[in-house]
mmCIF file of C-alpha atoms (C1' of nucleotides) in Angstrom:
data_model
loop_
_atom_site.group_PDB
_atom_site.id
_atom_site.type_symbol
_atom_site.label_atom_id
_atom_site.label_comp_id
_atom_site.label_asym_id
_atom_site.label_seq_id
_atom_site.Cartn_x
_atom_site.Cartn_y
_atom_site.Cartn_z
ATOM 1 C CA MET A 14 14.567 2.125 -1.151
ATOM 2 C CA LYS A 15 13.178 2.173 -4.332
ATOM 3 C CA LEU A 16 9.914 -0.084 -5.162
ATOM 4 C CA GLU A 17 9.505 -3.092 -7.012
ATOM 5 C CA ARG A 18 7.061 -2.819 -10.314
ATOM 6 C CA GLU A 19 4.518 -4.863 -9.151
ATOM 7 C CA MET A 20 4.214 -2.800 -5.799
ATOM 8 C CA MET A 21 4.703 0.472 -7.704
ATOM 9 C CA ARG A 22 1.573 -0.713 -9.623
ATOM 10 C CA GLY A 23 -0.823 -0.610 -6.481
ATOM 11 C CA ALA A 24 0.853 2.737 -5.356
ATOM 12 C CA GLY A 25 1.919 4.683 -8.007
ATOM 13 C CA PRO A 26 -1.445 6.406 -9.196
ATOM 14 C CA THR A 27 -2.289 6.863 -4.997
ATOM 15 C CA ALA A 28 0.761 8.479 -4.613
ATOM 16 C CA VAL A 29 0.481 10.824 -7.621
ATOM 17 C CA MET A 30 -3.082 11.786 -6.945
ATOM 18 C CA HIS A 31 -2.435 12.395 -3.627
ATOM 19 C CA LEU A 32 0.129 15.058 -4.686
ATOM 20 C CA LEU A 33 -2.120 16.596 -7.013
ATOM 21 C CA SER A 34 -4.566 17.024 -4.387
ATOM 22 C CA GLY A 35 -2.587 19.814 -2.562
ATOM 23 C CA ASP A 36 -1.625 21.894 -5.342
ATOM 24 C CA GLU A 37 -1.758 21.892 -9.518
ATOM 25 C CA MET A 38 1.678 20.386 -10.832
ATOM 26 C CA TYR A 39 3.337 19.593 -14.053
ATOM 27 C CA GLY A 40 5.061 16.180 -14.722
ATOM 28 C CA TYR A 41 8.583 16.477 -14.605
ATOM 29 C CA GLU A 42 7.839 18.074 -11.049
ATOM 30 C CA ILE A 43 5.913 15.353 -9.923
ATOM 31 C CA VAL A 44 8.872 12.849 -10.829
ATOM 32 C CA GLU A 45 11.395 15.274 -8.590
ATOM 33 C CA ARG A 46 9.077 15.771 -5.423
ATOM 34 C CA LEU A 47 7.448 12.151 -5.446
ATOM 35 C CA ALA A 48 11.052 11.002 -4.999
ATOM 36 C CA SER A 49 12.368 13.505 -2.522
ATOM 37 C CA GLN A 50 9.381 13.684 -0.413
ATOM 38 C CA SER A 51 9.125 10.075 -0.029
ATOM 39 C CA ALA A 52 12.671 9.529 0.914
ATOM 40 C CA GLY A 53 13.268 7.626 -3.035
ATOM 41 C CA VAL A 54 10.616 5.188 -2.159
ATOM 42 C CA PHE A 55 8.277 6.536 -5.313
ATOM 43 C CA GLU A 56 11.073 6.885 -7.563
ATOM 44 C CA MET A 57 10.070 6.516 -10.953
ATOM 45 C CA GLY A 58 10.931 7.527 -14.588
ATOM 46 C CA GLN A 59 9.132 9.842 -16.929
ATOM 47 C CA SER A 60 8.378 6.711 -18.632
ATOM 48 C CA THR A 61 6.438 5.542 -15.956
ATOM 49 C CA LEU A 62 4.701 8.875 -14.915
ATOM 50 C CA TYR A 63 3.453 10.154 -18.122
ATOM 51 C CA PRO A 64 1.880 7.060 -19.200
ATOM 52 C CA MET A 65 0.447 6.945 -15.929
ATOM 53 C CA LEU A 66 -1.065 10.823 -16.204
ATOM 54 C CA TYR A 67 -2.465 10.014 -19.635
ATOM 55 C CA ASN A 68 -4.215 6.998 -17.849
ATOM 56 C CA LEU A 69 -5.611 8.930 -15.086
ATOM 57 C CA GLU A 70 -6.835 11.631 -17.041
ATOM 58 C CA GLY A 71 -8.593 9.336 -19.822
ATOM 59 C CA LYS A 72 -10.473 7.951 -16.634
ATOM 60 C CA GLY A 73 -11.326 11.306 -15.735
ATOM 61 C CA LEU A 74 -9.196 11.704 -12.370
ATOM 62 C CA VAL A 75 -7.168 14.299 -13.452
ATOM 63 C CA LYS A 76 -7.336 17.122 -15.786
ATOM 64 C CA SER A 77 -4.675 18.924 -17.353
ATOM 65 C CA ARG A 78 -3.991 22.332 -19.235
ATOM 66 C CA GLU A 79 -1.148 23.592 -21.015
ATOM 67 C CA LYS A 80 0.671 27.195 -19.353
ATOM 68 C CA LYS A 81 3.489 28.597 -19.446
ATOM 69 C CA GLY A 82 5.538 28.009 -16.316
ATOM 70 C CA ASP A 83 7.712 30.501 -14.369
ATOM 71 C CA ASN A 84 10.700 30.006 -16.896
ATOM 72 C CA GLY A 85 8.630 31.038 -19.789
ATOM 73 C CA ARG A 86 8.766 27.466 -20.790
ATOM 74 C CA LYS A 87 5.488 25.917 -22.171
ATOM 75 C CA ARG A 88 4.232 23.075 -19.422
ATOM 76 C CA ARG A 89 1.428 20.533 -18.909
ATOM 77 C CA TYR A 90 -0.127 21.375 -15.519
ATOM 78 C CA TYR A 91 -2.084 18.272 -13.983
ATOM 79 C CA ARG A 92 -4.836 18.936 -11.304
ATOM 80 C CA LEU A 93 -7.422 16.365 -9.446
ATOM 81 C CA THR A 94 -11.097 16.589 -10.373
ATOM 82 C CA ALA A 95 -13.859 15.962 -8.198
ATOM 83 C CA LYS A 96 -13.926 12.285 -9.536
ATOM 84 C CA GLY A 97 -10.111 11.696 -8.889
ATOM 85 C CA CYS A 98 -10.720 13.061 -5.024
ATOM 86 C CA ARG A 99 -12.967 10.503 -4.747
ATOM 87 C CA LYS A 100 -11.112 7.935 -5.988
ATOM 88 C CA LEU A 101 -8.622 9.078 -3.793
ATOM 89 C CA GLU A 102 -10.510 8.797 -0.935
ATOM 90 C CA ALA A 103 -11.333 5.132 -1.680
ATOM 91 C CA ASP A 104 -7.736 4.401 -2.010
ATOM 92 C CA ARG A 105 -6.809 5.498 0.992
ATOM 93 C CA LYS A 106 -9.448 3.074 2.400
ATOM 94 C CA GLN A 107 -7.959 0.497 0.489
ATOM 95 C CA TRP A 108 -4.508 1.076 1.613
ATOM 96 C CA THR A 109 -5.691 1.157 5.235
ATOM 97 C CA SER A 110 -7.076 -2.056 4.630
ATOM 98 C CA LEU A 111 -4.164 -3.750 3.010
ATOM 99 C CA ILE A 112 -1.906 -2.455 5.678
ATOM 100 C CA ASP A 113 -4.370 -4.091 8.266
ATOM 101 C CA GLY A 114 -4.522 -7.183 6.200
ATOM 102 C CA LEU A 115 -0.931 -7.670 6.368
ATOM 103 C CA SER A 116 -0.328 -6.792 9.901
ATOM 104 C CA ALA A 117 -3.249 -9.542 10.880
ATOM 105 C CA LEU A 118 -1.306 -11.849 8.701
ATOM 106 C CA GLY A 119 1.916 -11.249 10.664
ATOM 107 C CA VAL A 120 3.736 -10.181 7.663
ATOM 108 C CA THR A 121 4.848 -6.833 8.887
ATOM 109 C CA ARG A 122 5.533 -8.495 12.456
ATOM 110 C CA VAL A 123 9.081 -7.228 13.407
ATOM 111 C CA SER A 124 10.200 -9.921 15.302
ATOM 112 C CA ASN A 125 9.293 -12.669 12.751
ATOM 113 C CA PRO A 126 10.743 -16.204 13.989
ATOM 114 C CA VAL A 127 11.510 -16.981 9.960
ATOM 115 C CA SER A 128 14.633 -18.072 9.405
ATOM 116 C CA CYS A 129 16.373 -18.806 5.898
ATOM 117 C CA LEU A 130 18.635 -21.486 6.072
ATOM 118 C CA SER A 131 21.708 -21.597 3.776
ATOM 119 C CA MET B 94 -12.632 -4.825 2.622
ATOM 120 C CA LYS B 95 -11.881 -6.768 -0.545
ATOM 121 C CA LEU B 96 -8.602 -5.496 -1.828
ATOM 122 C CA GLU B 97 -8.876 -4.305 -5.753
ATOM 123 C CA ARG B 98 -6.460 -5.472 -8.596
ATOM 124 C CA GLU B 99 -3.581 -3.827 -8.392
ATOM 125 C CA MET B 100 -3.316 -4.018 -4.790
ATOM 126 C CA MET B 101 -3.440 -7.646 -4.806
ATOM 127 C CA ARG B 102 -0.705 -7.538 -7.542
ATOM 128 C CA GLY B 103 1.789 -6.299 -4.854
ATOM 129 C CA ALA B 104 0.546 -8.116 -1.960
ATOM 130 C CA GLY B 105 -0.673 -11.482 -3.112
ATOM 131 C CA PRO B 106 2.398 -13.425 -3.647
ATOM 132 C CA THR B 107 3.967 -11.482 -0.333
ATOM 133 C CA ALA B 108 0.959 -13.105 1.738
ATOM 134 C CA VAL B 109 0.760 -16.562 0.088
ATOM 135 C CA MET B 110 4.588 -17.144 0.785
ATOM 136 C CA HIS B 111 4.002 -16.008 4.469
ATOM 137 C CA LEU B 112 1.270 -18.010 4.645
ATOM 138 C CA LEU B 113 3.480 -20.765 3.384
ATOM 139 C CA SER B 114 6.696 -20.084 5.706
ATOM 140 C CA GLY B 115 4.559 -21.509 8.525
ATOM 141 C CA ASP B 116 3.533 -24.932 7.218
ATOM 142 C CA GLU B 117 3.330 -26.893 4.001
ATOM 143 C CA MET B 118 -0.590 -26.167 2.504
ATOM 144 C CA TYR B 119 -2.603 -27.019 -0.381
ATOM 145 C CA GLY B 120 -4.345 -24.504 -2.836
ATOM 146 C CA TYR B 121 -7.619 -24.844 -1.477
ATOM 147 C CA GLU B 122 -6.746 -24.369 1.816
ATOM 148 C CA ILE B 123 -4.553 -21.152 0.883
ATOM 149 C CA VAL B 124 -7.615 -19.276 -0.347
ATOM 150 C CA GLU B 125 -9.870 -20.394 2.460
ATOM 151 C CA ARG B 126 -7.187 -19.021 5.164
ATOM 152 C CA LEU B 127 -5.861 -16.312 2.963
ATOM 153 C CA ALA B 128 -9.767 -14.703 3.298
ATOM 154 C CA SER B 129 -10.581 -15.817 7.052
ATOM 155 C CA GLN B 130 -6.996 -14.911 8.437
ATOM 156 C CA SER B 131 -7.211 -11.756 7.082
ATOM 157 C CA ALA B 132 -10.981 -10.349 7.510
ATOM 158 C CA GLY B 133 -11.296 -10.671 4.037
ATOM 159 C CA VAL B 134 -9.098 -8.335 2.756
ATOM 160 C CA PHE B 135 -6.751 -11.234 0.714
ATOM 161 C CA GLU B 136 -9.860 -12.686 -0.551
ATOM 162 C CA MET B 137 -9.418 -14.114 -4.002
ATOM 163 C CA GLY B 138 -10.506 -16.799 -6.197
ATOM 164 C CA GLN B 139 -9.188 -20.158 -7.301
ATOM 165 C CA SER B 140 -8.669 -18.810 -10.779
ATOM 166 C CA THR B 141 -6.076 -16.019 -9.217
ATOM 167 C CA LEU B 142 -4.204 -18.361 -6.800
ATOM 168 C CA TYR B 143 -3.563 -21.215 -8.923
ATOM 169 C CA PRO B 144 -1.625 -19.649 -11.590
ATOM 170 C CA MET B 145 0.154 -17.442 -8.895
ATOM 171 C CA LEU B 146 1.549 -20.596 -7.696
ATOM 172 C CA TYR B 147 2.517 -21.991 -10.703
ATOM 173 C CA ASN B 148 4.314 -18.950 -11.227
ATOM 174 C CA LEU B 149 5.766 -18.970 -7.686
ATOM 175 C CA GLU B 150 6.885 -22.539 -8.305
ATOM 176 C CA GLY B 151 8.453 -21.762 -11.908
ATOM 177 C CA LYS B 152 10.657 -19.086 -9.953
ATOM 178 C CA GLY B 153 12.076 -21.540 -7.318
ATOM 179 C CA LEU B 154 10.151 -19.699 -4.501
ATOM 180 C CA VAL B 155 7.969 -22.578 -3.496
ATOM 181 C CA LYS B 156 7.810 -26.369 -4.461
ATOM 182 C CA SER B 157 5.055 -28.735 -4.621
ATOM 183 C CA ARG B 158 4.489 -32.267 -4.182
ATOM 184 C CA GLU B 159 1.378 -34.736 -4.542
ATOM 185 C CA LYS B 160 0.198 -36.246 -1.525
ATOM 186 C CA LYS B 161 -3.034 -37.824 -0.141
ATOM 187 C CA GLY B 162 -4.862 -35.597 2.318
ATOM 188 C CA ASP B 163 -6.724 -36.733 5.427
ATOM 189 C CA ASN B 164 -10.085 -37.121 3.651
ATOM 190 C CA GLY B 165 -8.219 -39.912 1.171
ATOM 191 C CA ARG B 166 -8.272 -37.470 -1.741
ATOM 192 C CA LYS B 167 -5.263 -36.388 -3.668
ATOM 193 C CA ARG B 168 -3.966 -33.205 -2.925
ATOM 194 C CA ARG B 169 -1.007 -30.800 -3.947
ATOM 195 C CA TYR B 170 0.888 -29.521 -1.228
ATOM 196 C CA TYR B 171 3.261 -26.599 -1.365
ATOM 197 C CA ARG B 172 5.855 -25.150 0.835
ATOM 198 C CA LEU B 173 8.238 -22.524 0.848
ATOM 199 C CA THR B 174 12.055 -22.878 -0.668
ATOM 200 C CA ALA B 175 15.155 -21.483 0.696
ATOM 201 C CA LYS B 176 14.922 -19.087 -2.229
ATOM 202 C CA GLY B 177 11.509 -18.275 -1.370
ATOM 203 C CA CYS B 178 12.294 -17.379 2.341
ATOM 204 C CA ARG B 179 14.840 -15.002 1.441
ATOM 205 C CA LYS B 180 12.580 -13.448 -1.159
ATOM 206 C CA LEU B 181 10.194 -13.266 1.671
ATOM 207 C CA GLU B 182 12.397 -11.616 3.736
ATOM 208 C CA ALA B 183 12.997 -8.875 0.688
ATOM 209 C CA ASP B 184 9.560 -8.694 0.148
ATOM 210 C CA ARG B 185 8.799 -7.751 4.313
ATOM 211 C CA LYS B 186 11.361 -5.132 3.680
ATOM 212 C CA GLN B 187 9.860 -3.790 0.482
ATOM 213 C CA TRP B 188 6.285 -3.591 2.428
ATOM 214 C CA THR B 189 7.937 -1.842 5.690
ATOM 215 C CA SER B 190 9.329 0.666 3.108
ATOM 216 C CA LEU B 191 6.189 1.187 1.267
ATOM 217 C CA ILE B 192 4.144 1.964 4.392
ATOM 218 C CA ASP B 193 6.737 4.436 5.184
ATOM 219 C CA GLY B 194 6.710 6.204 1.889
ATOM 220 C CA LEU B 195 2.897 6.250 2.029
ATOM 221 C CA SER B 196 3.037 7.768 5.601
ATOM 222 C CA ALA B 197 6.100 10.701 4.888
ATOM 223 C CA LEU B 198 3.695 11.686 2.003
ATOM 224 C CA GLY B 199 0.938 11.866 4.293
ATOM 225 C CA VAL B 200 -1.325 9.535 2.009
ATOM 226 C CA THR B 201 -2.423 7.692 4.981
ATOM 227 C CA ARG B 202 -2.739 10.309 7.532
ATOM 228 C CA VAL B 203 -6.039 9.851 9.421
ATOM 229 C CA SER B 204 -7.142 13.418 9.517
ATOM 230 C CA ASN B 205 -6.584 14.776 5.857
ATOM 231 C CA PRO B 206 -7.982 18.335 4.997
ATOM 232 C CA VAL B 207 -8.864 16.787 1.697
ATOM 233 C CA SER B 208 -12.872 17.671 0.606
ATOM 234 C CA CYS B 209 -14.148 16.245 -2.439
ATOM 235 C CA LEU B 210 -16.765 18.987 -3.288
ATOM 236 C CA SER B 211 -19.746 17.748 -5.242
ATOM 237 C "C1'" DA C 146 29.390 31.239 -30.747
ATOM 238 C "C1'" DC C 147 29.431 26.082 -29.645
ATOM 239 C "C1'" DC C 148 28.537 22.627 -26.686
ATOM 240 C "C1'" DT C 149 26.701 20.262 -23.001
ATOM 241 C "C1'" DT C 150 23.189 19.387 -19.151
ATOM 242 C "C1'" DT C 151 18.893 19.935 -17.371
ATOM 243 C "C1'" DT C 152 14.282 20.629 -18.123
ATOM 244 C "C1'" DG C 153 9.848 19.183 -20.604
ATOM 245 C "C1'" DC C 154 6.696 15.767 -23.294
ATOM 246 C "C1'" DT C 155 5.241 12.263 -26.459
ATOM 247 C "C1'" DA C 156 5.007 7.605 -28.355
ATOM 248 C "C1'" DT C 157 5.727 2.571 -29.193
ATOM 249 C "C1'" DG C 158 6.116 -1.725 -27.590
ATOM 250 C "C1'" DC C 159 7.359 -5.687 -24.634
ATOM 251 C "C1'" DC C 160 5.951 -8.149 -20.212
ATOM 252 C "C1'" DA C 161 4.217 -9.784 -16.111
ATOM 253 C "C1'" DT C 162 0.264 -10.899 -13.892
ATOM 254 C "C1'" DA C 163 -5.076 -10.469 -11.675
ATOM 255 C "C1'" DC C 164 -9.013 -12.308 -13.077
ATOM 256 C "C1'" DA C 165 -13.189 -14.338 -15.445
ATOM 257 C "C1'" DT C 166 -14.605 -18.401 -17.687
ATOM 258 C "C1'" DA C 167 -14.817 -22.900 -18.574
ATOM 259 C "C1'" DG C 168 -13.901 -27.918 -17.851
ATOM 260 C "C1'" DT C 169 -12.560 -32.096 -14.903
ATOM 261 C "C1'" DA C 170 -12.570 -35.183 -10.797
ATOM 262 C "C1'" DT C 171 -13.921 -36.924 -6.102
ATOM 263 C "C1'" DG C 172 -16.002 -37.607 -1.537
ATOM 264 C "C1'" DC C 173 -19.984 -37.054 1.259
ATOM 265 C "C1'" DG C 174 -24.964 -36.298 2.860
ATOM 266 C "C1'" DT C 175 -29.502 -36.956 1.952
ATOM 267 C "C1'" DA D 144 -29.198 -40.900 -8.134
ATOM 268 C "C1'" DC D 145 -28.341 -36.298 -7.256
ATOM 269 C "C1'" DG D 146 -26.474 -32.169 -5.507
ATOM 270 C "C1'" DC D 147 -22.833 -29.659 -2.948
ATOM 271 C "C1'" DA D 148 -18.459 -28.650 -1.189
ATOM 272 C "C1'" DT D 149 -13.647 -29.792 -2.071
ATOM 273 C "C1'" DA D 150 -9.637 -29.519 -5.513
ATOM 274 C "C1'" DC D 151 -7.281 -28.842 -9.495
ATOM 275 C "C1'" DT D 152 -5.849 -27.807 -14.191
ATOM 276 C "C1'" DA D 153 -6.112 -24.423 -18.929
ATOM 277 C "C1'" DT D 154 -6.837 -20.312 -22.069
ATOM 278 C "C1'" DG D 155 -7.523 -15.688 -22.714
ATOM 279 C "C1'" DT D 156 -8.370 -10.776 -21.857
ATOM 280 C "C1'" DA D 157 -7.019 -6.290 -20.215
ATOM 281 C "C1'" DT D 158 -4.033 -3.836 -17.570
ATOM 282 C "C1'" DG D 159 -0.303 -0.942 -16.644
ATOM 283 C "C1'" DG D 160 4.758 -0.489 -15.436
ATOM 284 C "C1'" DC D 161 8.865 0.418 -17.374
ATOM 285 C "C1'" DA D 162 12.566 0.123 -21.410
ATOM 286 C "C1'" DT D 163 13.647 2.706 -25.273
ATOM 287 C "C1'" DA D 164 13.685 6.549 -28.551
ATOM 288 C "C1'" DG D 165 13.153 10.826 -30.072
ATOM 289 C "C1'" DC D 166 12.134 15.764 -29.982
ATOM 290 C "C1'" DA D 167 12.674 20.685 -28.418
ATOM 291 C "C1'" DA D 168 13.745 24.730 -25.460
ATOM 292 C "C1'" DA D 169 16.575 27.050 -21.765
ATOM 293 C "C1'" DA D 170 20.868 27.585 -18.657
ATOM 294 C "C1'" DG D 171 25.540 27.338 -18.137
ATOM 295 C "C1'" DG D 172 30.173 26.594 -19.195
ATOM 296 C "C1'" DT D 173 34.373 27.073 -22.204
#
DNA sequence: ACCTTTTGCTATGCCATACATAGTATGCGT
DNA sequence: ACGCATACTATGTATGGCATAGCAAAAGGT
């Protein structure tokens, strides 16, 4: 199930930074991997990812370099900076907190008595 | 732990609608309850909540009416509409999906080998 | 040889929305 | 009378997802 806009806002950058915490990666690859490794949840277009990467780089959370890929084509590879790594840690905590909050409110409770008449 | 801006974007309206699915409630009360019932996670100011309520009402997800409260003061009470109830159900699914996605990527995995040097 | 598809990046602009800030008004305690 | 908690309204700014568009190189088919 694809995520709607406003949720992607919170989760997108975290997901990207998490991916980059494992390995150096280029844009197109990130789009593909995010979609496949999350079963479509983090499916996003290039027009979403690239500006996001520029944004993260502007904040010093990721860093990029040009490099010739396996197929001979020029690619821009991104990797997480130390600052980005710390930000990722903070985000993890935020997510844990958010999930706890939703649970405390009962939003994600499975058997919820709410019934939508009509 | 208070939620940061971009996460509140996705979760705020869902949390509010969830609260209203139980009972009719007025703005000030919502702010108080959200903060206390979520252990501070969904702490938000009035300047965040009221525009959010106007927004939700504009979309037909909640409906309001003026009513004198217990203390004699005029208050604006909000309740969830049928449409809002269906939207809430959809949001629940989105959250479940998102949490699954984060889990699939390993973002929320407790023992994560990422270490931020420096 | 030519064309289409896939891969890969860049740029611009719209729109939604969290939140800061500011202003208004009522009831209660002292 | 004064301050404080309660309760709502209005405005402006900053952020960032995503649509749209364009460019270009490599791969594969016919």
